[in-house]
Every structure is written in structure tokens, then in C-alpha cells.
């Protein structure tokens, strides 16, 4: 009799909650989270969808007005036209000219700004000198001054330097405006590298440049990618500096896109405009896709600490 | 105080300030060639700062540093004839072990054949031949620290600086590597300056220990001397685990009195300068208190807490109102609440002035 009762208590103990706690797929919280995510992605994807389908329709179909419907007949003519035939003023060679201008602005600006920012960030974190913190804070302040205030003074400076309206002038402006945020990024990243590593290298007889190139650079790919993405996107998307500091022959792609889309002669070719806009946005998009993973890693490593 | 002829490292009137904070104050230290010196002190007392000054990684605010007879106060770290090992190993993560070992030699433009020779020797001494082509990320903590020591070794210098090299290792490995370091010192006979906050490391490794507090050296002496004849109450309290037992009382004509406890100080060796009366501390180490025994001072105690620690058993009690610890044999069968007699000899005690806390 006693044995039986022992067995039943043991069984009862085994019957309660056991193993991992079951999760409900359709809990209130889940519905809320996924609902929000779906709404948000629709909000961003719908305009993109409209742009893509419109750019693949001919004008006759565009005029019918069903902006959400896919093209009845796919045509790439608007893309070809946007790239090589659309007119801005008297030039009718499409966006291609602006694209190459942008490339010629982008490459030196990005290389120069990242080089300068990485070296200053390294200097400000590892080789602190008297007043280096003050120097850094002044630099940071630069990030908070509205561009509009500096627009005209820079015109004067560039004119005095003989760089107004030239590609070199615009490159210089991009480099200067990229300094605060990128120096901050690099400084914080290098500050997170243990001081002892730096000390060990000094005992090993390495100087400013040897430590930078042989020890620090090989460790900082992620932050270079972050900085590159910020600069490529910022410089490629720039409109204001491009239109103010250059002349029509070297207008970057964004300025030319504006001129095509806002041109007053003739009919509005919505399909061409959509194609032109997509073409202009393609470069930053490609950069994001290629380096997205490194970007997240770099942001996590460098951007957060003050 | 012994005067050291031709010291390997000599620090003269060293000051170091971080802004308004004076971290090192008029510090003097002579280290003999081949000596193993340990800088021991609580965290934040300025040990690493002193080591960094010797290495040339911090600019001194005043005073001089001489290494091997040369004034190196203004010299670059790489020109001082030192090698340094850090707590966090500080290995270059993107280089192989071989790359880590040769980085400094390449910077110094040492000929290739000579580099090969030195790497081979270091690898043999530290038994890490098979690790040479690995990256630091693929090494265990102990192996990493061995590589870091190797990096100092290939520099072929006279002075090694260690900044808490074992603190990041687990207890077992720490003990193993500690013994290896001692063997290494016996083999190489370099001057070694070793920073730690671990008194066991200090006592086991050092020829002489410098106990530091607030940027000042409190006592510089052999481990034995420091342990048995601490110069002030801070040192007495800092060294030894469990800490020394203290009674607060008065000394009068060779007798120490604290409450109802009075101790005849016959056998206690007063310092020549110590005054023989007034308020004082009486200190006796837990291991100098013997259960039973026939020491001159006999006390009855009640075991309040019993802590078996394997090799020893620690008993906590109170004597004359002050907490009192007794270190017994691990086989002792004392239980909480037991009453028993203990004794000790004032010859093993340390006495300090109540106000200045200097040894009497
Ligand atoms: N770069 C620095 N700037 C300001 N104060 C510092 C700096 N480095 C260390 N200190 C201060 O100097 C004192 C001694 O530090 P340290 O030598 O690292 O102590 P430890 O004995 O633990 O090695 C500490 O109080 C610390 O806060
Ligand atoms: Mg330290």
C-alpha cells in the first residue's frame, strides 16, 4: 500500500511544467510587432514600387493613371532616354554626364576625407597633447553649425584660392564638411583599442606612422567601411554644395537630375523622370548592399562611446 | 639601508603629476643588477605609473631615471634597453606570433640572421616553437602571456618590466607561470621590475619588495623582513592573509595593556628610535598564535566562526574587544562555540605608535 502511494506522488511531480516553456505564435505582442513592421515596410516600399513600374511603362500607359498596376508591356526606353538622351538646357546627353562628374567628385573627396579623418582621429586618441581635447571639441562644434551660415564665406574663400567653380574646390569643401563626424568616428574607434597595445608598440620602437600603418590600420577595417559609406552616400547625394560651388559643365548627378525633372519645356515624361531618379539613387544603394554587414559591425564598434 | 654600487636602474627624486594630481612624490629607488624587485600596493597607488615612467611611456614631471648607468630621462622607450610585459598581453592581433616577436627587431633594423637566432632562442626558452605561425587569437591566455614575455626576451635587454602579467590568468595557470617566471629569472639573471597587487606573487618572486601607498614607497626590503618586521601599521596590515591581529592600548614600563589584557613585552625587540611608552598598537599574526602551547601570553578564547580552508583552519573570535583570528592546522577539530586556550610570544609581535603608526 505504502509503495503504491509513493509511486503516485513521484508521478505527480513529473507531470507539472517540464522542459522549455511553450511559446504562443500569435500573442498580442507578436501581432503588434509584426503588424508595425509590415505597415512600416509598405510605407517605404510602395513609393519604390510605383517608381519602378512607372519607369518601365511607355507614356501612353502612364497617362492611363493606374500608378500601382504593373506595366502591361515592359519597355526600357525611359531608362535609355534618362541615361543618354534627356535634355537639360541645351545639352541632350542625359544623366551620363552628371554620373561621370559625380564619380570624379566622389573618388577624391572620399579618399581625401577618410585619410584626413582617420589620421586625425588616430592622433587625437593615441597621441594626446596639451589642448588636444579642446581641439577636438572645436572640431565637433563644426558639425553643429548649419551649412547655410558657411555657404557664402566659403564662396569667398574658394574665390581667393582660385578654386571657385572647379572640381578641386568642391572636393575641398566635401573634405572639410566630412571632418567632424568622421574624426569623431575614428577617434572613438581608436580609443576603444587598448592603450597597452599602443604602449607595447612604442616599446618596440614604432613611431607615429609605423603604429598607424602596421598596428592600427589592420585592426580598423570595419570603421573604414562605416566612414566610407557615410561619405559616399553624403557626397553622392549632395545637391547644395554641387550647385553652389561648381558650374554647369561639372554639375554632379543630383543637380542634373533636378534640371531634367524640373525642365519646363515639353511634356512631363514621368517614366523618364522615375528612371533618372532610380539611376541616381543606385550608387548608394549598391554600396549599402555590398557592405551592410561590415557597416553594422563598425557602427557597433566605434560609434557609440563618447 | 644598503647602498647599491652601480645600480642597474636608479630612480632619483621622481615626481609625476597628472594635471593637479600628484601621483608620485619625490620617489627614490636603486635596483641592483640582476635583482628581482616587486612593486606591491593596493590598486591606484601608482605602481603602473612608476613602471610607465621607467619605460618612458609617461613623461616625468621632475627627477631623473638612470638605466645601466645612463641618464634616460628624456630617451624614447625603445632606446632605454627595456622590455615590457603587460597585463592584457597587448599582442598585435593581426600578426602571427613570429610577427609579434620580430616587430621590434625589424623596427630597430636588426639583421635578418640575428632576428632568426633570437626568435629561435626565445621560442626554445619559452617552449613555444609550434606556436610561431599562429595568430594571438588562436592562443590560450597562458600561451599569449608567454608570447608577450618572448617579445621582451628577443629584445636582448638588461631590464624587464612586468605590469601585473599574471592577473588575467586563472588561479592554476597563475601559479604555474609564476614558477616559470622565477626559473626564467634564475636562468637569464636580468634585472626585473614586477608590478602586482597580489602579495603571494610578491613574496614568492621578489628579492626585494617595495610596498607602495599613495605614490610613496613605504618599505623596501626582503620578503622576510617585510613580513616579520613591517616598518609601519599599513605594511603590517597589507601583508599577510588573514591580516595581522591588532590591539589598541598603552605601553608602560615594558607592559602593554589593552582593556583587561596585559602583555609583558619581554622578548620584543624595540627599534632603536622607538619610544618606550604611550599609546600604541600591538600586532600579532594569526599564524603566530598557537593553540595550547606554553608561550608567555596565555589567553582563553571562544570560537565564534570556524572556516576550514583545507590546509589550515581559520578561527574567528574576539580578545579584549578586538577581532582576533587564529590560524590552526587543517586537521583541527575545533567547532563553533568551543572554548580553548591559546598562547603567543611577544617576540613575534609588531608594535606601532598610535599616532604616527611607525614601528616601535
Ligand atoms: N592618464 C591618467 N590621467 C590621470 N590620472 C591617472 C592617469 N593614469 C593613472 N591615473 C591616476 O594615477 C593613480 C595611480 O594609477 P596607477 O599607477 O595606474 O595605479 P596602480 O597602482 O593600480 O597601477 C590613480 O589614482 C589613477 O587614477
Ligand atoms: Mg596598474
XYZ file of C-alpha atoms and ligand atoms in Angstrom:
694
model
C 0.000 0.000 0.000
C 2.715 2.475 1.002
C 4.692 1.593 -2.106
C 1.798 2.470 -4.385
C 1.253 5.832 -2.764
C 4.974 6.605 -3.149
C 4.747 5.904 -6.861
C 1.790 8.208 -7.353
C 3.493 11.175 -5.688
C 6.541 10.629 -7.884
C 4.313 10.557 -10.974
C 2.512 13.700 -9.893
C 5.815 15.511 -9.598
C 6.760 14.521 -13.141
C 3.510 15.826 -14.582
C 3.970 19.571 -13.889
C 5.774 22.041 -16.190
C 8.773 20.384 -17.750
C 11.399 21.394 -20.307
C 11.242 24.607 -22.323
C 8.234 26.841 -21.744
C 5.945 26.720 -24.819
C 5.640 29.995 -26.745
C 2.498 31.247 -28.453
C 2.976 32.322 -32.076
C 0.029 34.767 -32.097
C 0.467 36.567 -28.818
C -0.589 40.203 -28.589
C 2.996 41.408 -28.525
C 3.913 39.432 -31.644
C 0.901 40.715 -33.572
C 1.824 44.255 -32.623
C 5.484 43.909 -33.569
C 4.904 42.184 -36.894
C 1.950 44.426 -37.703
C 4.073 47.529 -37.200
C 6.917 46.080 -39.231
C 4.620 45.210 -42.139
C 2.994 48.642 -42.163
C 6.366 50.341 -41.998
C 7.823 48.337 -44.856
C 4.754 49.012 -47.004
C 5.168 52.686 -46.274
C 8.704 52.609 -47.663
C 8.269 50.015 -50.401
C 5.129 51.386 -52.039
C 6.734 54.549 -53.487
C 9.651 52.441 -54.714
C 7.200 50.077 -56.380
C 5.434 52.972 -58.087
C 8.731 54.350 -59.329
C 9.910 51.046 -60.717
C 6.674 50.169 -62.532
C 6.272 53.682 -63.916
C 9.818 53.709 -65.248
C 9.049 50.535 -67.195
C 5.857 51.850 -68.891
C 5.598 53.942 -72.013
C 3.964 57.359 -71.789
C 0.663 56.126 -73.227
C 0.318 53.674 -70.391
C 1.462 56.203 -67.798
C -1.303 58.570 -68.886
C -3.958 55.917 -68.111
C -3.190 56.713 -64.469
C -3.121 53.284 -62.797
C 0.024 54.082 -60.907
C 0.089 50.859 -58.844
C -0.509 48.403 -61.674
C 2.466 46.621 -63.224
C 3.366 47.590 -66.811
C 1.229 45.889 -69.488
C 4.241 45.909 -71.748
C 7.705 46.327 -70.313
C 9.882 48.914 -72.039
C 13.398 50.034 -71.160
C 13.194 53.063 -73.411
C 12.708 55.508 -70.467
C 15.922 54.220 -68.848
C 17.869 54.594 -72.064
C 16.497 58.073 -72.521
C 17.238 59.115 -68.946
C 20.799 57.866 -69.198
C 21.809 59.198 -72.590
C 19.181 61.386 -74.269
C 17.316 63.538 -71.754
C 17.862 67.266 -72.156
C 18.977 69.831 -69.621
C 19.012 73.218 -71.221
C 20.956 72.890 -74.454
C 22.723 69.601 -73.609
C 20.869 66.483 -74.620
C 23.208 63.715 -73.483
C 21.178 62.547 -70.485
C 22.332 61.824 -66.976
C 25.514 60.060 -68.059
C 27.478 63.289 -67.988
C 26.324 64.009 -64.433
C 27.146 60.458 -63.425
C 30.751 60.768 -64.531
C 31.019 64.194 -62.939
C 29.803 62.723 -59.665
C 32.299 59.898 -59.909
C 35.098 62.380 -60.464
C 33.958 64.355 -57.428
C 33.259 61.311 -55.280
C 36.507 59.383 -55.520
C 38.971 62.100 -54.497
C 36.564 63.517 -51.889
C 36.017 60.170 -50.198
C 39.688 59.168 -50.274
C 40.873 62.526 -49.022
C 38.279 62.936 -46.273
C 38.773 59.409 -44.924
C 42.535 59.763 -44.965
C 42.490 63.066 -43.131
C 39.811 61.958 -40.650
C 41.481 58.642 -39.832
C 44.865 60.231 -39.182
C 43.374 62.998 -37.035
C 41.191 60.526 -35.148
C 44.257 58.382 -34.505
C 46.314 61.353 -33.365
C 43.584 62.654 -31.093
C 43.047 59.311 -29.374
C 46.565 57.886 -29.099
C 48.938 60.858 -29.088
C 47.093 63.207 -26.799
C 48.844 66.551 -26.496
C 48.136 69.597 -24.393
C 44.885 71.029 -25.671
C 44.013 68.043 -27.847
C 40.621 67.711 -26.134
C 39.877 71.397 -26.737
C 40.906 70.992 -30.346
C 38.609 68.010 -30.704
C 35.666 69.833 -29.144
C 36.095 72.760 -31.504
C 36.131 70.320 -34.392
C 32.926 68.721 -33.112
C 31.287 72.108 -32.846
C 31.765 72.340 -36.596
C 29.244 69.548 -37.020
C 26.511 71.658 -35.434
C 26.907 74.851 -37.461
C 24.214 74.991 -40.171
C 25.656 74.815 -43.693
C 23.737 77.895 -44.784
C 25.812 80.095 -42.491
C 29.064 78.964 -44.078
C 27.859 78.887 -47.653
C 28.829 82.412 -48.615
C 32.085 82.694 -46.641
C 33.265 79.566 -48.413
C 32.415 81.124 -51.755
C 34.777 83.955 -50.849
C 37.491 81.590 -49.608
C 37.298 79.469 -52.761
C 37.398 82.563 -54.934
C 40.503 83.796 -53.130
C 42.104 80.387 -53.583
C 41.162 80.417 -57.253
C 39.141 77.225 -56.787
C 35.625 78.629 -57.212
C 33.639 76.703 -59.812
C 36.249 73.948 -60.038
C 36.173 70.298 -59.136
C 39.078 70.729 -56.734
C 37.145 73.356 -54.807
C 34.171 71.063 -54.327
C 36.449 68.210 -53.228
C 37.996 70.510 -50.637
C 34.560 71.528 -49.337
C 33.442 67.907 -49.032
C 36.610 67.039 -47.158
C 36.150 69.870 -44.665
C 32.498 69.134 -44.003
C 33.242 65.450 -43.592
C 35.910 66.085 -40.957
C 33.889 66.473 -37.720
C 31.714 63.380 -37.914
C 34.403 61.148 -39.393
C 37.101 62.292 -36.999
C 34.700 61.579 -34.131
C 34.055 58.141 -35.548
C 37.738 57.300 -35.901
C 38.715 58.811 -32.572
C 36.115 56.745 -30.743
C 37.118 53.608 -32.572
C 40.804 54.067 -31.818
C 40.017 54.963 -28.195
C 38.417 51.546 -27.821
C 41.711 49.878 -28.764
C 43.599 49.085 -25.534
C 46.240 51.657 -24.584
C 48.610 48.823 -23.717
C 48.779 47.794 -27.368
C 49.934 51.275 -28.221
C 52.469 51.223 -25.388
C 53.817 47.854 -26.478
C 54.355 49.208 -29.978
C 56.211 52.211 -28.598
C 58.500 49.971 -26.552
C 59.051 48.076 -29.813
C 60.346 51.267 -31.359
C 57.417 52.105 -33.637
C 56.679 55.794 -34.222
C 53.547 57.730 -35.182
C 53.267 56.385 -38.729
C 54.549 52.871 -38.072
C 51.943 52.381 -35.337
C 49.236 53.820 -37.580
C 50.019 51.718 -40.628
C 51.243 48.465 -39.072
C 49.138 48.145 -35.915
C 46.055 50.350 -36.118
C 45.086 50.139 -39.809
C 44.934 46.342 -39.961
C 42.564 46.419 -36.970
C 40.170 49.023 -38.280
C 38.557 47.742 -41.467
C 35.010 47.991 -40.009
C 35.315 51.659 -39.118
C 36.806 52.466 -42.519
C 33.776 50.847 -44.126
C 31.409 52.861 -41.938
C 33.223 56.061 -42.753
C 33.257 55.192 -46.435
C 29.518 54.559 -46.506
C 28.769 57.803 -44.724
C 30.987 59.746 -47.101
C 29.884 58.024 -50.314
C 26.207 58.498 -49.507
C 26.643 62.038 -48.267
C 28.766 63.203 -51.171
C 26.793 61.376 -53.830
C 23.501 62.761 -52.530
C 24.856 66.283 -52.100
C 22.955 68.889 -54.043
C 23.618 72.168 -52.262
C 27.425 72.303 -52.499
C 27.324 70.944 -56.032
C 25.017 73.633 -57.285
C 26.706 76.448 -55.355
C 30.404 75.737 -55.872
C 30.573 74.253 -59.391
C 29.492 75.294 -62.860
C 27.080 73.576 -65.289
C 29.780 71.658 -67.154
C 30.755 69.785 -63.979
C 27.413 69.631 -62.157
C 27.079 66.408 -60.170
C 24.347 63.903 -60.991
C 21.884 65.198 -58.376
C 21.916 68.696 -59.810
C 21.466 67.341 -63.291
C 18.622 65.122 -62.151
C 16.888 68.169 -60.766
C 17.393 70.010 -64.017
C 15.923 67.154 -66.025
C 12.940 66.607 -63.769
C 12.170 70.301 -63.398
C 12.749 71.312 -67.003
C 9.795 73.340 -68.194
C 9.879 72.665 -71.913
C 7.799 69.899 -73.460
C 5.598 67.339 -71.771
C 6.432 65.865 -68.371
C 7.839 62.425 -69.083
C 7.104 60.750 -65.774
C 8.582 57.427 -66.833
C 11.895 59.072 -67.780
C 11.926 61.067 -64.548
C 11.394 57.921 -62.495
C 14.165 56.108 -64.333
C 16.519 59.053 -63.871
C 15.789 59.211 -60.163
C 16.358 55.483 -59.729
C 19.624 55.716 -61.637
C 20.822 58.486 -59.355
C 19.978 56.553 -56.229
C 21.648 53.395 -57.434
C 25.206 54.088 -56.239
C 24.476 54.498 -52.500
C 22.112 51.547 -52.710
C 24.778 49.278 -54.195
C 27.246 50.403 -51.510
C 24.743 49.521 -48.785
C 24.094 46.085 -50.173
C 27.771 45.263 -50.563
C 28.895 46.452 -47.154
C 25.798 46.270 -44.953
C 27.200 43.630 -42.640
C 30.517 45.395 -42.089
C 28.597 48.622 -41.567
C 26.642 47.229 -38.640
C 29.795 45.768 -37.109
C 31.647 49.040 -37.426
C 28.813 51.114 -36.004
C 28.622 48.803 -33.017
C 32.380 49.027 -32.503
C 33.042 52.700 -32.983
C 30.088 54.967 -32.919
C 28.578 54.633 -29.502
C 31.225 55.655 -26.998
C 31.800 59.315 -26.101
C 69.895 50.958 4.343
C 72.319 49.274 1.996
C 73.869 51.391 -0.747
C 73.869 49.681 -4.133
C 77.001 50.099 -6.256
C 76.422 50.500 -9.998
C 72.660 50.088 -9.847
C 71.003 48.680 -12.953
C 68.060 51.035 -12.549
C 68.212 54.173 -10.458
C 65.295 56.498 -9.846
C 66.184 59.861 -8.361
C 63.660 62.275 -6.830
C 60.978 61.258 -9.317
C 57.776 63.318 -9.439
C 54.822 62.598 -11.651
C 51.670 64.684 -11.819
C 48.537 64.181 -13.861
C 47.415 67.775 -14.007
C 46.966 68.826 -10.385
C 47.077 65.268 -9.051
C 50.498 64.313 -7.698
C 50.745 60.572 -8.266
C 54.452 60.046 -7.492
C 56.206 62.265 -4.982
C 59.969 62.584 -4.752
C 60.471 58.865 -5.236
C 63.917 57.297 -4.925
C 64.752 53.706 -5.773
C 68.006 51.922 -6.626
C 67.818 48.468 -8.128
C 70.860 46.209 -8.290
C 71.846 44.410 -11.461
C 70.086 41.037 -11.705
C 67.706 41.864 -8.900
C 64.033 40.886 -8.931
C 62.123 43.850 -7.479
C 58.395 43.697 -6.903
C 56.337 46.870 -6.589
C 53.415 45.903 -4.405
C 50.471 48.009 -3.357
C 46.734 48.465 -3.477
C 45.109 49.374 -6.770
C 45.595 53.050 -7.656
C 48.736 53.631 -5.562
C 50.855 54.489 -8.606
C 52.678 51.227 -9.379
C 51.862 51.210 -13.089
C 52.606 54.910 -13.259
C 56.086 54.301 -11.856
C 56.665 51.438 -14.285
C 55.488 53.562 -17.216
C 57.905 56.309 -16.153
C 60.771 53.822 -16.128
C 59.691 52.587 -19.565
C 59.472 56.112 -20.925
C 55.776 55.822 -21.717
C 54.968 58.721 -19.404
C 56.850 61.970 -19.286
C 58.122 62.635 -15.768
C 57.291 65.907 -14.030
C 60.550 66.025 -12.115
C 63.625 63.956 -11.239
C 65.753 61.522 -13.190
C 65.782 57.918 -14.321
C 69.055 56.097 -14.975
C 69.224 52.686 -16.605
C 72.524 50.850 -16.910
C 74.395 53.935 -15.788
C 72.908 56.193 -18.484
C 70.505 59.021 -17.796
C 67.473 58.024 -19.883
C 65.025 60.592 -18.508
C 64.399 62.007 -21.975
C 65.060 58.859 -24.028
C 62.451 57.091 -26.157
C 61.047 53.817 -24.727
C 62.781 51.782 -27.417
C 66.169 53.322 -26.618
C 66.164 52.549 -22.903
C 67.226 48.924 -23.018
C 63.994 47.633 -21.530
C 61.399 45.043 -22.444
C 57.868 45.267 -21.126
C 55.070 42.775 -20.484
C 51.508 43.966 -19.937
C 48.533 42.609 -18.040
C 46.362 42.422 -21.161
C 49.258 40.781 -23.101
C 48.964 43.562 -25.726
C 49.881 41.274 -28.612
C 49.413 42.706 -32.091
C 46.255 40.839 -33.138
C 46.854 40.909 -36.895
C 50.385 39.494 -36.712
C 51.465 35.925 -36.130
C 53.436 35.054 -33.030
C 56.587 35.342 -35.111
C 55.440 38.743 -36.348
C 54.869 39.846 -32.772
C 58.322 38.722 -31.720
C 60.124 40.322 -34.650
C 58.223 43.629 -34.898
C 60.559 45.476 -32.555
C 63.684 43.962 -34.049
C 62.626 44.963 -37.562
C 61.967 48.500 -36.355
C 65.478 48.511 -34.887
C 66.842 47.227 -38.233
C 68.459 44.163 -36.663
C 69.989 41.915 -39.389
C 67.790 39.041 -40.558
C 70.078 36.248 -39.416
C 70.296 37.758 -35.949
C 66.478 38.045 -35.770
C 66.145 34.366 -36.681
C 68.610 33.415 -33.988
C 66.901 35.425 -31.263
C 63.424 34.195 -32.144
C 64.634 30.620 -32.118
C 66.236 31.115 -28.712
C 63.162 32.784 -27.200
C 60.904 30.109 -28.634
C 63.100 27.438 -27.118
C 63.328 29.048 -23.694
C 59.565 29.565 -23.533
C 58.724 26.303 -25.307
C 56.556 27.806 -27.983
C 58.233 26.639 -31.202
C 54.992 25.172 -32.511
C 53.063 28.386 -31.876
C 55.193 30.651 -34.053
C 52.891 30.738 -37.052
C 49.637 31.154 -35.145
C 47.746 34.384 -34.594
C 47.256 35.518 -30.968
C 43.516 34.898 -31.309
C 44.227 31.179 -31.609
C 46.214 31.020 -28.343
C 45.121 30.425 -24.753
C 45.686 33.064 -22.084
C 48.803 31.361 -20.765
C 50.266 30.987 -24.244
C 49.554 34.626 -25.027
C 51.357 35.769 -21.920
C 54.268 33.521 -22.838
C 54.452 35.210 -26.245
C 54.361 38.602 -24.551
C 57.301 37.557 -22.388
C 59.028 36.307 -25.525
C 58.574 39.707 -27.119
C 60.503 41.247 -24.239
C 63.068 38.456 -24.363
C 64.067 38.833 -28.033
C 64.944 42.467 -27.409
C 68.000 41.155 -25.577
C 67.781 43.841 -22.906
C 69.034 44.020 -19.342
C 65.833 45.204 -17.711
C 62.425 43.555 -17.867
C 59.312 45.409 -16.748
C 56.178 43.468 -15.863
C 52.828 45.142 -15.200
C 50.599 42.600 -13.437
C 51.431 39.956 -16.037
C 49.526 37.156 -14.322
C 46.399 38.987 -13.198
C 44.308 37.971 -16.215
C 45.043 34.260 -15.821
C 43.061 31.765 -13.797
C 44.412 30.644 -10.429
C 46.081 27.403 -11.510
C 47.795 28.897 -14.541
C 48.907 31.849 -12.460
C 50.742 29.553 -10.076
C 52.372 27.636 -12.939
C 53.522 30.731 -14.772
C 54.756 32.270 -11.536
C 57.132 29.374 -11.069
C 58.189 29.628 -14.720
C 58.956 33.302 -14.273
C 61.135 32.545 -11.289
C 63.002 29.900 -13.288
C 63.358 32.338 -16.169
C 64.916 34.893 -13.851
C 67.346 32.352 -12.447
C 68.298 31.379 -15.997
C 68.625 34.859 -17.528
C 69.736 36.843 -14.459
C 68.227 40.070 -15.860
C 67.029 42.891 -13.698
C 63.292 42.515 -13.317
C 60.800 45.062 -12.059
C 57.471 43.456 -11.430
C 54.235 45.228 -10.514
C 51.479 43.368 -8.732
C 48.753 43.779 -6.143
C 48.992 40.101 -5.232
C 51.101 39.599 -2.102
C 51.659 35.916 -2.787
C 53.320 36.771 -6.108
C 55.363 39.438 -4.368
C 56.514 37.219 -1.518
C 57.361 34.263 -3.752
C 59.150 36.095 -6.577
C 60.919 39.061 -5.081
C 64.484 39.555 -3.950
C 63.177 42.802 -2.521
C 59.653 44.152 -2.268
C 58.760 47.828 -2.445
C 55.427 48.404 -0.740
C 53.751 51.475 -2.175
C 50.938 53.640 -0.867
C 49.726 56.910 -2.391
C 52.780 57.185 -4.603
C 55.275 56.710 -1.776
C 57.415 53.667 -1.033
C 56.538 52.609 2.496
C 59.125 49.890 2.887
C 61.772 48.427 0.622
C 63.157 45.163 1.970
C 63.365 41.414 1.508
C 60.091 39.476 1.715
C 61.192 38.008 5.060
C 61.942 41.388 6.563
C 58.703 42.886 5.269
C 56.707 40.004 6.650
C 58.372 39.803 10.033
C 59.392 43.387 10.702
C 56.963 45.707 8.901
C 58.029 49.339 9.376
C 54.540 50.702 9.904
C 50.994 49.609 10.543
C 49.952 49.995 6.889
C 52.568 47.494 5.747
C 51.776 45.135 8.618
C 48.097 45.218 7.765
C 48.629 44.929 3.998
C 50.939 41.919 4.052
C 49.686 38.593 5.347
C 46.387 36.857 4.782
C 44.426 36.640 7.021
C 45.600 40.016 8.268
C 47.511 40.651 11.497
C 45.534 40.934 14.763
C 45.749 44.339 16.391
C 45.098 45.557 19.930
C 44.870 49.216 20.715
C 46.331 50.125 24.130
C 49.161 51.682 26.093
C 52.769 50.764 26.738
C 54.105 51.455 30.182
C 57.438 50.213 31.583
C 57.629 47.153 29.335
C 53.985 46.131 29.661
C 51.284 46.575 27.034
C 47.724 46.998 28.351
C 44.508 46.883 26.352
C 41.358 46.639 28.473
C 41.666 43.592 30.699
C 44.538 42.199 28.614
C 48.067 42.928 29.677
C 51.111 41.629 27.882
C 54.630 41.547 29.250
C 56.803 42.733 26.343
C 59.881 40.790 27.414
C 61.460 39.392 24.228
C 60.066 42.117 21.958
C 62.831 43.843 20.077
C 62.162 47.598 20.098
C 63.624 49.657 17.257
C 66.479 51.890 18.359
C 64.408 55.011 17.765
C 61.072 53.745 19.059
C 59.835 55.393 22.260
C 59.046 53.057 25.104
C 55.767 54.431 26.423
C 52.398 55.871 25.426
C 49.511 54.892 23.166
C 50.326 52.051 20.796
C 49.136 49.229 18.594
C 50.137 45.666 19.393
C 50.026 43.311 16.406
C 50.394 39.541 16.229
C 49.919 37.397 13.112
C 47.221 34.679 13.206
C 49.831 32.014 12.435
C 51.930 33.050 15.441
C 49.070 32.229 17.796
C 49.375 28.646 18.977
C 46.536 26.517 20.354
C 47.547 25.414 23.835
C 51.296 25.842 23.829
C 53.375 27.390 26.564
C 54.007 30.874 25.142
C 54.443 33.729 27.602
C 50.993 35.154 26.816
C 48.117 32.800 27.605
C 44.504 33.628 26.639
C 41.217 31.688 26.700
C 39.007 32.224 23.632
C 35.609 31.077 22.316
C 35.466 30.006 18.651
C 32.863 32.314 17.064
C 33.336 31.317 13.447
C 35.295 28.357 12.110
C 36.468 28.438 8.481
C 38.073 25.218 7.219
C 40.375 26.121 4.305
C 41.909 22.769 3.519
C 45.491 23.098 4.663
C 44.522 25.420 7.544
C 41.515 26.148 9.655
C 40.787 29.744 10.483
C 39.055 30.586 13.762
C 37.489 33.993 14.345
C 36.985 35.296 17.864
C 37.337 38.457 19.971
C 40.038 39.257 22.517
C 39.851 42.375 24.678
C 37.091 43.710 22.447
C 39.155 43.453 19.245
C 38.541 40.905 16.471
C 41.092 38.099 16.729
C 41.980 35.469 14.144
C 43.797 32.237 14.831
C 45.282 30.051 12.131
C 45.192 26.379 13.061
C 46.180 23.135 11.489
C 43.754 21.829 8.839
C 43.159 18.703 10.897
C 41.949 20.657 13.920
C 38.546 19.585 15.257
C 37.503 22.901 16.838
C 33.774 23.627 16.464
C 31.812 26.828 16.805
C 31.289 27.674 20.494
C 34.255 25.678 21.778
C 36.360 27.318 24.459
C 40.104 26.706 24.358
C 43.399 28.246 25.399
C 45.887 29.873 23.026
C 49.296 31.391 23.551
C 51.833 33.529 21.706
C 55.256 35.015 22.163
C 55.659 38.859 22.068
C 58.990 38.229 20.298
C 56.909 37.543 17.147
C 54.792 40.643 17.572
C 54.963 44.035 15.877
C 54.243 47.238 17.778
C 53.350 50.596 16.294
C 52.940 54.073 17.644
C 49.275 55.030 17.939
C 49.656 58.376 16.173
C 52.485 58.019 13.666
C 51.794 54.290 13.132
C 55.588 53.793 12.868
C 57.186 50.658 14.285
C 58.212 50.854 17.934
N 46.318 59.065 -17.597
C 45.948 59.401 -16.348
N 45.370 60.598 -16.100
C 45.002 60.950 -14.861
N 45.148 60.178 -13.771
C 45.710 58.969 -13.944
C 46.133 58.512 -15.234
N 46.650 57.271 -15.093
C 46.553 56.966 -13.782
N 45.998 57.976 -13.089
C 45.777 58.015 -11.638
O 47.006 57.798 -11.004
C 46.861 56.938 -9.893
C 47.786 55.764 -9.996
O 47.420 54.964 -11.065
P 48.180 53.611 -11.425
O 49.631 53.878 -11.459
O 47.569 53.057 -12.652
O 47.832 52.695 -10.185
P 48.151 51.152 -9.946
O 48.989 51.139 -8.716
O 46.850 50.496 -9.702
O 48.854 50.625 -11.137
C 45.397 56.540 -9.836
O 44.781 57.299 -8.851
C 44.872 56.893 -11.189
O 43.545 57.311 -11.097
Mg 48.220 49.145 -12.538
